[in-house]
């Protein structure tokens, strides 16, 4: 392969090096393809590693540790911790550096050509790359679009990066504001809202829907709502943010509450009202790629677009916009291009890293009923879990949803401490078609939080042990 002034030929051109793209590049290389991975950023890893999942989880860990240190007097710990935010930022940036350079090293070990530049499709077989000294023109057999998503704007509200900020800026604050308004009580708003409340800001969340985290079942959101209020957060729901005026470093947010308008003041305002797929500026108009009605690239089960040589994966290819869905999309597309039988037919777990965490896998009760199942449910509360008690936590529960006729597990909904870590077992169980009985008969280590999953399945079968199931 010759790189430089003349056209480079590759089997697979991957545009975008977030989780979806970087995995697709590695999987394609594992299948013996000649691969080029192009990203406009100097760091590989996309939003997830640089501006999303990883830095936010680092801050969540720090905020929880800080908060717990000052609030664990129940077992004799008294402390008056101090948070040095500039050291925290250095620590977070070191994690990003370690992971992004790790990805780049891996790509190179697999023989992937990594180019830092902007790729623009001139046709369904040619791309031009700008901003890089290493490649100018590429001829490809297949292209995988993994261009990700960007924050949605509120018309008329300008993000200045100082007073009015996006989630990327919110991950790099080294001086917490006294008052912090968050517009949007979804994933980002509630995760980062709790972080900043724990770090000492007075956080107000403005949410248009009638409750926070409206995409999650109400019963899972209740314990989060309760804890947010206990922490002192102000949750303003049924309230649509209309405009923001900034004067002398103070923002005034005007909110439409349905009955009129209200205003809220703060030193910082975070806009977190959703994300949209990145499809502009890649030359898609020079190909037969079509977008669906929501603006995502239209793809089939192999993640092939309406242009046969072009595939699309991750956020740009549809909901849910989650890194792990992107990973799996990347594997499917790379394997399909390699001629294997691969299809995007998988269960995608979702986690909201609030305190307590929310995790969902498969169908909830309403969805299972709508799908025509005669639904059987079981539930186990962490208040009855020995492990939760030893962690000084008793909030939350696990609910399982099953088909009454076959006992097959259809879904698991959880809220509680570290429930993110229980999604692996729940997802595997659903993927493998497990029955409630399979989980009930599986020995779960004691004491662990995972016992609550077994007990919820046993509850559905009327045979839970640490919960009274009347026998009649
Ligand atoms: P989101 O869709 O989760 O929440 C946005 C919220 O903003 C909605 O509840 C909506 O009702 C509200 N809203 C919209 N316009 C508004 C207005 N003018 N005034 C008041 N409220 C308004 O979007 P978010 O939090 O920006 O996250 C984007 C995506 O990123 C998520 O949907 C998810 O796919 C991904 N993500 C995933 C995480 C995880 O897996 N733990 C963490 C963070 C983000």
Short mmCIF file of C-alpha atoms and ligand atoms in Angstrom, two decimals:
data_model
loop_
_atom_site.label_atom_id
_atom_site.label_comp_id
_atom_site.label_asym_id
_atom_site.label_seq_id
_atom_site.Cartn_x
_atom_site.Cartn_y
_atom_site.Cartn_z
CA UNK A 1 0.00 0.00 0.00
CA UNK A 2 1.44 3.37 -0.96
CA UNK A 3 0.48 6.32 1.19
CA UNK A 4 0.99 9.87 0.08
CA UNK A 5 0.60 11.74 -3.14
CA UNK A 6 -1.12 8.94 -5.04
CA UNK A 7 -4.30 7.11 -4.19
CA UNK A 8 -4.13 4.60 -1.35
CA UNK A 9 -6.12 1.43 -1.89
CA UNK A 10 -7.71 -0.31 1.08
CA UNK A 11 -10.23 -3.08 1.61
CA UNK A 12 -12.03 -1.25 4.41
CA UNK A 13 -12.07 2.47 5.17
CA UNK A 14 -13.49 3.18 8.64
CA UNK A 15 -14.53 6.80 9.24
CA UNK A 16 -14.67 7.62 12.95
CA UNK A 17 -12.60 6.05 15.73
CA UNK A 18 -15.11 5.93 18.58
CA UNK A 19 -16.00 2.54 20.11
CA UNK A 20 -17.96 1.45 17.01
CA UNK A 21 -15.28 2.49 14.52
CA UNK A 22 -12.19 1.39 16.41
CA UNK A 23 -13.70 -2.03 17.06
CA UNK A 24 -14.79 -2.41 13.41
CA UNK A 25 -11.23 -1.59 12.32
CA UNK A 26 -9.71 -4.21 14.63
CA UNK A 27 -12.29 -6.88 13.72
CA UNK A 28 -11.73 -6.19 10.00
CA UNK A 29 -7.97 -6.52 10.51
CA UNK A 30 -8.54 -9.77 12.43
CA UNK A 31 -10.35 -11.02 9.32
CA UNK A 32 -7.31 -10.27 7.16
CA UNK A 33 -8.52 -7.01 5.64
CA UNK A 34 -6.32 -4.07 4.74
CA UNK A 35 -7.85 -1.34 6.91
CA UNK A 36 -7.59 2.44 7.21
CA UNK A 37 -9.12 4.19 10.24
CA UNK A 38 -9.65 7.96 9.90
CA UNK A 39 -10.62 10.34 12.68
CA UNK A 40 -10.53 14.13 12.81
CA UNK A 41 -9.35 14.15 16.44
CA UNK A 42 -5.80 13.59 17.61
CA UNK A 43 -7.02 11.11 20.24
CA UNK A 44 -8.77 7.95 19.12
CA UNK A 45 -11.76 6.74 21.16
CA UNK A 46 -14.40 9.25 20.06
CA UNK A 47 -16.84 10.88 22.46
CA UNK A 48 -16.93 7.83 24.74
CA UNK A 49 -13.27 7.88 25.71
CA UNK A 50 -12.59 11.62 25.39
CA UNK A 51 -15.81 13.44 26.30
CA UNK A 52 -18.37 10.93 27.49
CA UNK A 53 -18.54 7.55 29.19
CA UNK A 54 -15.01 7.36 30.55
CA UNK A 55 -14.43 10.89 31.92
CA UNK A 56 -17.97 11.05 33.32
CA UNK A 57 -17.55 7.75 35.15
CA UNK A 58 -14.22 8.97 36.57
CA UNK A 59 -15.98 12.07 37.95
CA UNK A 60 -18.89 9.98 39.26
CA UNK A 61 -16.45 7.74 41.13
CA UNK A 62 -14.68 10.75 42.64
CA UNK A 63 -17.95 12.48 43.60
CA UNK A 64 -19.30 9.31 45.24
CA UNK A 65 -16.08 8.77 47.20
CA UNK A 66 -16.05 12.41 48.30
CA UNK A 67 -19.71 12.28 49.33
CA UNK A 68 -19.40 8.91 51.10
CA UNK A 69 -16.34 10.07 53.05
CA UNK A 70 -18.39 12.89 54.54
CA UNK A 71 -21.59 10.89 55.01
CA UNK A 72 -20.67 7.57 56.59
CA UNK A 73 -20.95 8.40 60.25
CA UNK A 74 -23.35 5.44 60.68
CA UNK A 75 -20.36 3.10 60.89
CA UNK A 76 -18.06 5.46 62.66
CA UNK A 77 -16.32 7.26 59.80
CA UNK A 78 -16.11 10.95 60.31
CA UNK A 79 -14.14 13.04 57.88
CA UNK A 80 -14.15 16.50 56.42
CA UNK A 81 -12.79 15.76 52.92
CA UNK A 82 -11.57 18.37 50.50
CA UNK A 83 -11.63 18.03 46.76
CA UNK A 84 -8.78 19.44 44.71
CA UNK A 85 -10.51 19.76 41.35
CA UNK A 86 -7.37 20.45 39.39
CA UNK A 87 -5.82 17.16 40.62
CA UNK A 88 -9.10 15.43 39.82
CA UNK A 89 -8.94 16.81 36.28
CA UNK A 90 -5.32 15.62 35.89
CA UNK A 91 -6.32 12.14 37.09
CA UNK A 92 -9.28 12.04 34.70
CA UNK A 93 -7.11 13.26 31.80
CA UNK A 94 -4.48 10.60 32.59
CA UNK A 95 -7.18 7.92 32.32
CA UNK A 96 -8.25 9.30 28.94
CA UNK A 97 -4.64 9.46 27.76
CA UNK A 98 -3.94 5.88 28.86
CA UNK A 99 -7.04 4.46 27.19
CA UNK A 100 -6.85 6.43 23.95
CA UNK A 101 -3.16 5.68 23.43
CA UNK A 102 -3.95 2.05 24.27
CA UNK A 103 -6.48 1.95 21.44
CA UNK A 104 -4.04 3.55 19.01
CA UNK A 105 -1.30 1.07 19.94
CA UNK A 106 -3.70 -1.83 19.42
CA UNK A 107 -4.82 -0.54 16.02
CA UNK A 108 -1.21 -0.28 14.91
CA UNK A 109 -0.37 -3.76 16.24
CA UNK A 110 -3.22 -5.09 14.14
CA UNK A 111 -1.74 -3.36 11.11
CA UNK A 112 -4.52 -0.76 10.80
CA UNK A 113 -3.38 2.47 9.13
CA UNK A 114 -4.47 5.27 11.47
CA UNK A 115 -4.97 8.69 9.88
CA UNK A 116 -5.81 11.87 11.79
CA UNK A 117 -7.77 13.88 9.26
CA UNK A 118 -11.20 14.59 7.77
CA UNK A 119 -12.60 12.03 5.35
CA UNK A 120 -15.04 13.11 2.65
CA UNK A 121 -16.71 10.60 0.34
CA UNK A 122 -16.43 11.56 -3.32
CA UNK A 123 -18.24 8.41 -4.44
CA UNK A 124 -19.11 4.95 -3.12
CA UNK A 125 -15.49 3.88 -3.70
CA UNK A 126 -13.34 7.00 -3.24
CA UNK A 127 -12.69 9.36 -0.34
CA UNK A 128 -10.58 12.48 -0.01
CA UNK A 129 -8.76 13.12 3.23
CA UNK A 130 -7.86 16.62 4.34
CA UNK A 131 -5.87 17.84 7.31
CA UNK A 132 -3.39 14.97 7.22
CA UNK A 133 0.08 14.77 5.75
CA UNK A 134 -0.16 10.97 5.56
CA UNK A 135 -2.96 10.41 3.06
CA UNK A 136 -4.86 12.39 0.49
CA UNK A 137 -7.01 10.08 -1.52
CA UNK A 138 -8.31 6.62 -0.74
CA UNK A 139 -9.93 4.02 -2.92
CA UNK A 140 -11.90 1.48 -0.88
CA UNK A 141 -13.87 -1.66 -1.43
CA UNK A 142 -16.02 -1.05 1.65
CA UNK A 143 -16.49 1.95 3.89
CA UNK A 144 -17.82 1.78 7.45
CA UNK A 145 -19.32 5.06 8.69
CA UNK A 146 -18.89 5.41 12.42
CA UNK A 147 -19.19 9.17 12.69
CA UNK A 148 -21.12 9.24 15.97
CA UNK A 149 -23.42 11.95 17.28
CA UNK A 150 -23.31 15.51 18.67
CA UNK A 151 -25.32 17.42 21.25
CA UNK A 152 -28.67 18.87 20.15
CA UNK A 153 -28.89 22.67 20.47
CA UNK A 154 -31.84 24.61 21.82
CA UNK A 155 -32.67 27.19 19.11
CA UNK A 156 -31.70 30.66 20.29
CA UNK A 157 -29.48 29.46 23.15
CA UNK A 158 -25.80 29.87 22.42
CA UNK A 159 -23.24 27.57 24.06
CA UNK A 160 -20.32 29.90 24.89
CA UNK A 161 -18.24 27.24 26.65
CA UNK A 162 -17.93 29.40 29.78
CA UNK A 163 -21.31 30.19 31.32
CA UNK A 164 -23.49 28.17 28.97
CA UNK A 165 -21.79 24.84 28.41
CA UNK A 166 -22.16 21.44 26.75
CA UNK A 167 -21.47 18.09 28.39
CA UNK A 168 -17.84 18.15 27.13
CA UNK A 169 -17.21 21.39 29.02
CA UNK A 170 -19.02 20.03 32.08
CA UNK A 171 -16.42 17.26 32.34
CA UNK A 172 -13.58 19.76 32.63
CA UNK A 173 -14.77 22.14 35.35
CA UNK A 174 -11.98 22.86 37.81
CA UNK A 175 -13.91 25.39 39.86
CA UNK A 176 -17.43 24.20 40.71
CA UNK A 177 -20.01 26.96 40.35
CA UNK A 178 -22.10 28.00 43.32
CA UNK A 179 -25.35 27.55 41.37
CA UNK A 180 -25.56 25.17 38.42
CA UNK A 181 -28.62 24.84 36.16
CA UNK A 182 -28.92 21.77 34.01
CA UNK A 183 -31.37 21.91 31.13
CA UNK A 184 -32.52 18.34 30.42
CA UNK A 185 -33.10 15.73 33.11
CA UNK A 186 -32.07 12.76 30.96
CA UNK A 187 -28.96 10.57 31.13
CA UNK A 188 -26.37 13.35 31.05
CA UNK A 189 -28.35 15.84 33.12
CA UNK A 190 -28.97 13.46 36.00
CA UNK A 191 -25.54 11.79 35.98
CA UNK A 192 -23.61 15.07 35.93
CA UNK A 193 -26.21 16.88 38.05
CA UNK A 194 -25.62 14.44 40.90
CA UNK A 195 -21.85 14.74 40.50
CA UNK A 196 -21.94 18.52 40.84
CA UNK A 197 -24.44 18.51 43.70
CA UNK A 198 -22.10 16.14 45.56
CA UNK A 199 -19.16 18.44 44.80
CA UNK A 200 -21.04 21.29 46.47
CA UNK A 201 -22.91 23.20 43.76
CA UNK A 202 -26.60 23.93 44.19
CA UNK A 203 -27.98 22.09 41.16
CA UNK A 204 -31.33 22.82 39.52
CA UNK A 205 -32.51 20.42 36.81
CA UNK A 206 -35.04 21.79 34.31
CA UNK A 207 -36.86 18.93 32.57
CA UNK A 208 -39.58 19.32 29.93
CA UNK A 209 -41.28 15.99 30.68
CA UNK A 210 -43.38 15.48 33.81
CA UNK A 211 -40.54 13.61 35.52
CA UNK A 212 -36.79 13.19 35.28
CA UNK A 213 -35.37 10.34 33.19
CA UNK A 214 -38.64 10.02 31.26
CA UNK A 215 -37.28 7.26 29.03
CA UNK A 216 -37.00 4.91 32.03
CA UNK A 217 -39.88 3.19 33.87
CA UNK A 218 -41.27 5.44 36.63
CA UNK A 219 -40.78 2.82 39.36
CA UNK A 220 -37.02 2.71 38.63
CA UNK A 221 -36.72 6.48 38.62
CA UNK A 222 -38.45 7.00 42.01
CA UNK A 223 -35.45 6.00 44.19
CA UNK A 224 -33.18 8.25 42.10
CA UNK A 225 -35.61 11.15 42.42
CA UNK A 226 -35.77 10.60 46.18
CA UNK A 227 -32.01 10.55 46.54
CA UNK A 228 -31.58 13.60 44.29
CA UNK A 229 -33.95 15.53 46.56
CA UNK A 230 -32.20 14.21 49.69
CA UNK A 231 -28.93 15.50 48.25
CA UNK A 232 -30.58 18.91 47.90
CA UNK A 233 -31.05 19.02 44.13
CA UNK A 234 -33.96 21.03 42.83
CA UNK A 235 -35.93 19.13 40.18
CA UNK A 236 -38.20 21.33 38.08
CA UNK A 237 -40.32 19.12 35.81
CA UNK A 238 -42.92 19.92 33.17
CA UNK A 239 -40.71 22.91 32.40
CA UNK A 240 -39.33 23.76 28.97
CA UNK A 241 -36.25 26.00 28.89
CA UNK A 242 -36.83 28.72 26.30
CA UNK A 243 -33.97 31.17 26.55
CA UNK A 244 -30.80 32.05 28.44
CA UNK A 245 -29.49 35.58 29.00
CA UNK A 246 -25.95 36.00 30.31
CA UNK A 247 -24.90 39.18 32.11
CA UNK A 248 -21.70 39.64 34.16
CA UNK A 249 -21.12 35.88 34.31
CA UNK A 250 -24.60 35.07 35.59
CA UNK A 251 -27.10 33.26 33.38
CA UNK A 252 -30.85 33.74 33.67
CA UNK A 253 -32.81 30.82 32.25
CA UNK A 254 -36.41 31.47 31.26
CA UNK A 255 -38.61 28.44 31.55
CA UNK A 256 -42.11 27.78 30.21
CA UNK A 257 -43.97 25.85 32.91
CA UNK A 258 -47.23 25.49 31.02
CA UNK A 259 -48.96 27.99 33.36
CA UNK A 260 -46.57 30.82 32.56
CA UNK A 261 -42.87 31.54 32.77
CA UNK A 262 -40.36 31.31 35.59
CA UNK A 263 -36.71 32.36 35.71
CA UNK A 264 -33.71 30.71 37.34
CA UNK A 265 -30.22 32.19 37.84
CA UNK A 266 -26.86 30.42 37.98
CA UNK A 267 -23.16 30.85 37.30
CA UNK A 268 -23.24 27.89 34.91
CA UNK A 269 -25.88 26.34 32.66
CA UNK A 270 -25.39 22.93 31.07
CA UNK A 271 -27.44 22.09 27.99
CA UNK A 272 -28.12 18.33 27.87
CA UNK A 273 -31.23 17.88 25.75
CA UNK A 274 -30.24 14.92 23.62
CA UNK A 275 -27.87 13.99 20.82
CA UNK A 276 -28.20 13.80 17.03
CA UNK A 277 -26.40 11.67 14.42
CA UNK A 278 -23.42 13.19 12.57
CA UNK A 279 -24.26 12.82 8.88
CA UNK A 280 -23.39 16.22 7.39
CA UNK A 281 -19.99 17.01 5.81
CA UNK A 282 -19.05 13.43 4.90
CA UNK A 283 -20.14 13.59 1.25
CA UNK A 284 -23.04 11.16 1.69
CA UNK A 285 -24.78 13.04 -1.13
CA UNK A 286 -22.17 11.58 -3.51
CA UNK A 287 -23.32 8.05 -2.63
CA UNK A 288 -26.63 6.18 -2.53
CA UNK A 289 -26.72 6.28 1.30
CA UNK A 290 -30.16 7.27 2.57
CA UNK A 291 -31.21 8.63 5.95
CA UNK A 292 -34.29 7.50 7.87
CA UNK A 293 -36.97 9.89 9.12
CA UNK A 294 -35.00 10.56 12.32
CA UNK A 295 -31.84 11.47 10.43
CA UNK A 296 -29.94 8.23 11.10
CA UNK A 297 -28.24 6.35 8.27
CA UNK A 298 -30.70 3.71 7.13
CA UNK A 299 -29.16 0.26 7.64
CA UNK A 300 -30.20 -3.39 7.56
CA UNK A 301 -29.39 -6.22 9.97
CA UNK A 302 -25.81 -6.41 8.67
CA UNK A 303 -25.53 -2.64 9.14
CA UNK A 304 -25.28 -2.25 5.38
CA UNK A 305 -26.66 1.05 4.10
CA UNK A 306 -28.73 1.55 0.95
CA UNK A 307 -25.38 1.88 -0.88
CA UNK A 308 -23.97 -1.68 -0.94
CA UNK A 309 -20.32 -0.69 -0.41
CA UNK A 310 -21.12 1.48 2.62
CA UNK A 311 -22.00 0.29 6.13
CA UNK A 312 -22.94 2.41 9.14
CA UNK A 313 -22.55 1.57 12.83
CA UNK A 314 -22.98 3.09 16.29
CA UNK A 315 -24.80 6.37 17.00
CA UNK A 316 -25.02 7.38 13.33
CA UNK A 317 -26.92 4.17 12.55
CA UNK A 318 -29.78 4.52 15.04
CA UNK A 319 -30.90 4.16 18.62
CA UNK A 320 -29.91 3.32 21.24
CA UNK A 321 -26.94 5.68 21.13
CA UNK A 322 -24.82 3.64 23.52
CA UNK A 323 -21.15 2.71 23.18
CA UNK A 324 -21.70 -1.01 23.68
CA UNK A 325 -24.35 -1.08 20.94
CA UNK A 326 -21.74 0.60 18.74
CA UNK A 327 -19.17 -2.06 19.62
CA UNK A 328 -21.54 -4.85 18.61
CA UNK A 329 -22.58 -3.02 15.43
CA UNK A 330 -18.88 -2.73 14.56
CA UNK A 331 -18.33 -6.46 14.95
CA UNK A 332 -21.42 -7.26 12.84
CA UNK A 333 -20.45 -4.92 9.99
CA UNK A 334 -16.82 -6.12 9.89
CA UNK A 335 -17.88 -9.77 9.94
CA UNK A 336 -20.56 -9.23 7.28
CA UNK A 337 -17.98 -7.52 5.04
CA UNK A 338 -15.71 -10.51 5.61
CA UNK A 339 -18.51 -12.71 4.24
CA UNK A 340 -19.62 -14.20 7.55
CA UNK A 341 -23.17 -14.74 8.76
CA UNK A 342 -23.48 -11.84 11.16
CA UNK A 343 -26.60 -9.91 12.10
CA UNK A 344 -27.48 -7.16 14.55
CA UNK A 345 -29.83 -9.35 16.53
CA UNK A 346 -28.78 -8.69 20.09
CA UNK A 347 -30.13 -7.53 23.43
CA UNK A 348 -28.72 -4.13 24.43
CA UNK A 349 -28.54 -3.36 28.15
CA UNK A 350 -28.72 0.27 29.29
CA UNK A 351 -27.32 1.86 32.44
CA UNK A 352 -27.88 5.29 33.95
CA UNK A 353 -24.99 5.97 36.36
CA UNK A 354 -27.01 8.00 38.82
CA UNK A 355 -27.00 7.30 42.55
CA UNK A 356 -28.56 4.74 42.81
CA UNK A 357 -27.83 3.34 39.37
CA UNK A 358 -30.60 2.29 36.99
CA UNK A 359 -30.08 -0.65 34.64
CA UNK A 360 -32.49 -2.19 32.16
CA UNK A 361 -32.20 -5.23 29.93
CA UNK A 362 -34.83 -6.60 27.54
CA UNK A 363 -38.53 -5.86 27.90
CA UNK A 364 -40.24 -4.14 30.80
CA UNK A 365 -43.71 -5.19 31.97
CA UNK A 366 -45.58 -2.79 29.67
CA UNK A 367 -43.50 -3.72 26.64
CA UNK A 368 -43.98 -7.44 27.27
CA UNK A 369 -47.75 -6.97 27.59
CA UNK A 370 -47.82 -4.89 24.41
CA UNK A 371 -45.91 -7.71 22.68
CA UNK A 372 -48.76 -10.09 23.62
CA UNK A 373 -47.14 -12.02 26.48
CA UNK A 374 -49.07 -13.24 29.51
CA UNK A 375 -46.62 -11.58 31.89
CA UNK A 376 -45.25 -12.97 35.14
CA UNK A 377 -43.13 -10.70 37.32
CA UNK A 378 -40.90 -11.12 40.37
CA UNK A 379 -39.24 -8.55 42.55
CA UNK A 380 -36.59 -8.48 45.23
CA UNK A 381 -35.63 -5.47 47.27
CA UNK A 382 -32.05 -4.60 48.23
CA UNK A 383 -33.42 -3.84 51.71
CA UNK A 384 -33.42 -7.65 52.18
CA UNK A 385 -29.94 -8.18 50.71
CA UNK A 386 -27.15 -8.99 53.15
CA UNK A 387 -24.53 -7.62 50.76
CA UNK A 388 -26.40 -4.32 50.29
CA UNK A 389 -26.67 -3.97 54.09
CA UNK A 390 -22.89 -4.43 54.46
CA UNK A 391 -22.41 -1.69 51.88
CA UNK A 392 -24.63 0.61 53.97
CA UNK A 393 -27.21 0.62 51.16
CA UNK A 394 -30.79 -0.55 51.29
CA UNK A 395 -32.32 1.35 48.39
CA UNK A 396 -33.64 -0.12 45.19
CA UNK A 397 -34.80 -3.45 43.84
CA UNK A 398 -34.58 -5.89 40.96
CA UNK A 399 -37.65 -6.76 38.93
CA UNK A 400 -37.82 -9.60 36.44
CA UNK A 401 -40.36 -9.94 33.65
CA UNK A 402 -41.09 -13.38 32.23
CA UNK A 403 -43.51 -15.23 29.97
CA UNK A 404 -46.00 -17.01 32.28
CA UNK A 405 -46.49 -19.84 29.82
CA UNK A 406 -42.86 -20.86 29.32
CA UNK A 407 -41.16 -19.14 32.31
CA UNK A 408 -38.70 -17.62 29.79
CA UNK A 409 -37.01 -14.47 31.07
CA UNK A 410 -37.96 -11.46 28.91
CA UNK A 411 -36.51 -8.55 30.82
CA UNK A 412 -34.80 -7.29 33.95
CA UNK A 413 -35.15 -3.82 35.48
CA UNK A 414 -32.92 -2.75 38.32
CA UNK A 415 -32.28 0.24 40.50
CA UNK A 416 -29.76 0.13 43.31
CA UNK A 417 -26.07 0.09 44.21
CA UNK A 418 -23.76 -1.09 41.39
CA UNK A 419 -26.59 -2.65 39.39
CA UNK A 420 -24.60 -1.78 36.25
CA UNK A 421 -22.43 -4.79 37.12
CA UNK A 422 -25.47 -7.10 37.15
CA UNK A 423 -26.38 -6.38 33.52
CA UNK A 424 -23.91 -8.98 32.23
CA UNK A 425 -25.72 -11.88 33.86
CA UNK A 426 -29.16 -10.55 32.94
CA UNK A 427 -28.20 -9.98 29.30
CA UNK A 428 -26.57 -13.39 28.99
CA UNK A 429 -29.64 -15.02 30.51
CA UNK A 430 -31.98 -13.39 27.98
CA UNK A 431 -29.60 -14.00 25.05
CA UNK A 432 -29.45 -17.71 25.98
CA UNK A 433 -33.22 -18.02 26.41
CA UNK A 434 -32.91 -18.80 30.12
CA UNK A 435 -35.99 -19.76 32.09
CA UNK A 436 -36.64 -18.33 35.56
CA UNK A 437 -35.85 -21.83 36.83
CA UNK A 438 -32.36 -21.76 35.26
CA UNK A 439 -31.45 -18.66 37.25
CA UNK A 440 -33.17 -19.95 40.40
CA UNK A 441 -31.14 -23.19 40.17
CA UNK A 442 -27.84 -21.36 39.63
CA UNK A 443 -25.77 -20.92 42.79
CA UNK A 444 -24.95 -17.24 43.30
CA UNK A 445 -22.04 -16.41 45.61
CA UNK A 446 -22.99 -15.12 49.04
CA UNK A 447 -22.96 -12.36 49.98
CA UNK A 448 -23.26 -10.62 46.61
CA UNK A 449 -25.74 -8.22 45.07
CA UNK A 450 -26.30 -10.79 42.33
CA UNK A 451 -28.28 -12.93 44.80
CA UNK A 452 -31.06 -10.34 44.44
CA UNK A 453 -31.42 -11.36 40.77
CA UNK A 454 -31.79 -15.04 41.73
CA UNK A 455 -34.29 -14.11 44.46
CA UNK A 456 -36.34 -11.96 42.05
CA UNK A 457 -36.59 -14.96 39.71
CA UNK A 458 -37.52 -17.17 42.68
CA UNK A 459 -40.13 -14.60 43.70
CA UNK A 460 -41.75 -14.90 40.27
CA UNK A 461 -41.84 -18.68 40.86
CA UNK A 462 -43.34 -18.16 44.33
CA UNK A 463 -40.28 -19.56 46.09
CA UNK A 464 -38.12 -16.68 47.22
CA UNK A 465 -36.32 -17.33 50.50
CA UNK A 466 -35.49 -13.89 51.89
CA UNK A 467 -38.95 -12.57 51.04
CA UNK A 468 -42.18 -14.11 52.26
CA UNK A 469 -43.96 -15.91 49.42
CA UNK A 470 -47.27 -17.29 50.79
CA UNK A 471 -47.63 -20.99 49.87
CA UNK A 472 -51.19 -21.98 49.06
P1 LIG B 1 -31.60 12.39 26.92
O1 LIG B 1 -32.41 12.14 25.72
O2 LIG B 1 -31.24 11.27 27.83
O3 LIG B 1 -32.30 13.51 27.82
C1 LIG B 1 -32.63 14.78 27.34
C2 LIG B 1 -33.76 15.34 28.17
O4 LIG B 1 -33.91 16.72 27.86
C3 LIG B 1 -35.10 14.68 27.89
O5 LIG B 1 -35.61 14.13 29.10
C4 LIG B 1 -35.98 15.82 27.34
O6 LIG B 1 -37.31 15.72 27.78
C5 LIG B 1 -35.30 17.05 27.92
N1 LIG B 1 -35.47 18.30 27.15
C6 LIG B 1 -35.38 18.48 25.82
N2 LIG B 1 -35.53 19.80 25.51
C7 LIG B 1 -35.70 20.45 26.67
C8 LIG B 1 -35.88 21.84 27.03
N3 LIG B 1 -35.86 22.82 26.11
N4 LIG B 1 -36.05 22.16 28.34
C9 LIG B 1 -36.05 21.20 29.30
N5 LIG B 1 -35.85 19.88 29.01
C10 LIG B 1 -35.67 19.51 27.72
O7 LIG B 1 -30.28 13.15 26.37
P2 LIG B 1 -28.88 13.46 27.04
O8 LIG B 1 -28.95 13.44 28.52
O9 LIG B 1 -28.40 14.70 26.36
O10 LIG B 1 -27.99 12.24 26.57
C11 LIG B 1 -27.86 11.98 25.17
C12 LIG B 1 -27.65 10.52 24.91
O11 LIG B 1 -26.33 10.16 25.28
C13 LIG B 1 -28.55 9.59 25.70
O12 LIG B 1 -29.81 9.46 25.11
C14 LIG B 1 -27.76 8.32 25.67
O13 LIG B 1 -27.99 7.69 24.43
C15 LIG B 1 -26.32 8.82 25.70
N6 LIG B 1 -25.75 8.74 27.07
C16 LIG B 1 -25.64 7.53 27.67
C17 LIG B 1 -25.13 7.42 28.94
C18 LIG B 1 -25.02 6.06 29.58
O14 LIG B 1 -25.10 5.07 28.87
N7 LIG B 1 -24.90 5.97 30.90
C19 LIG B 1 -24.70 8.60 29.70
C20 LIG B 1 -24.87 9.82 28.98
C21 LIG B 1 -25.38 9.88 27.72
#
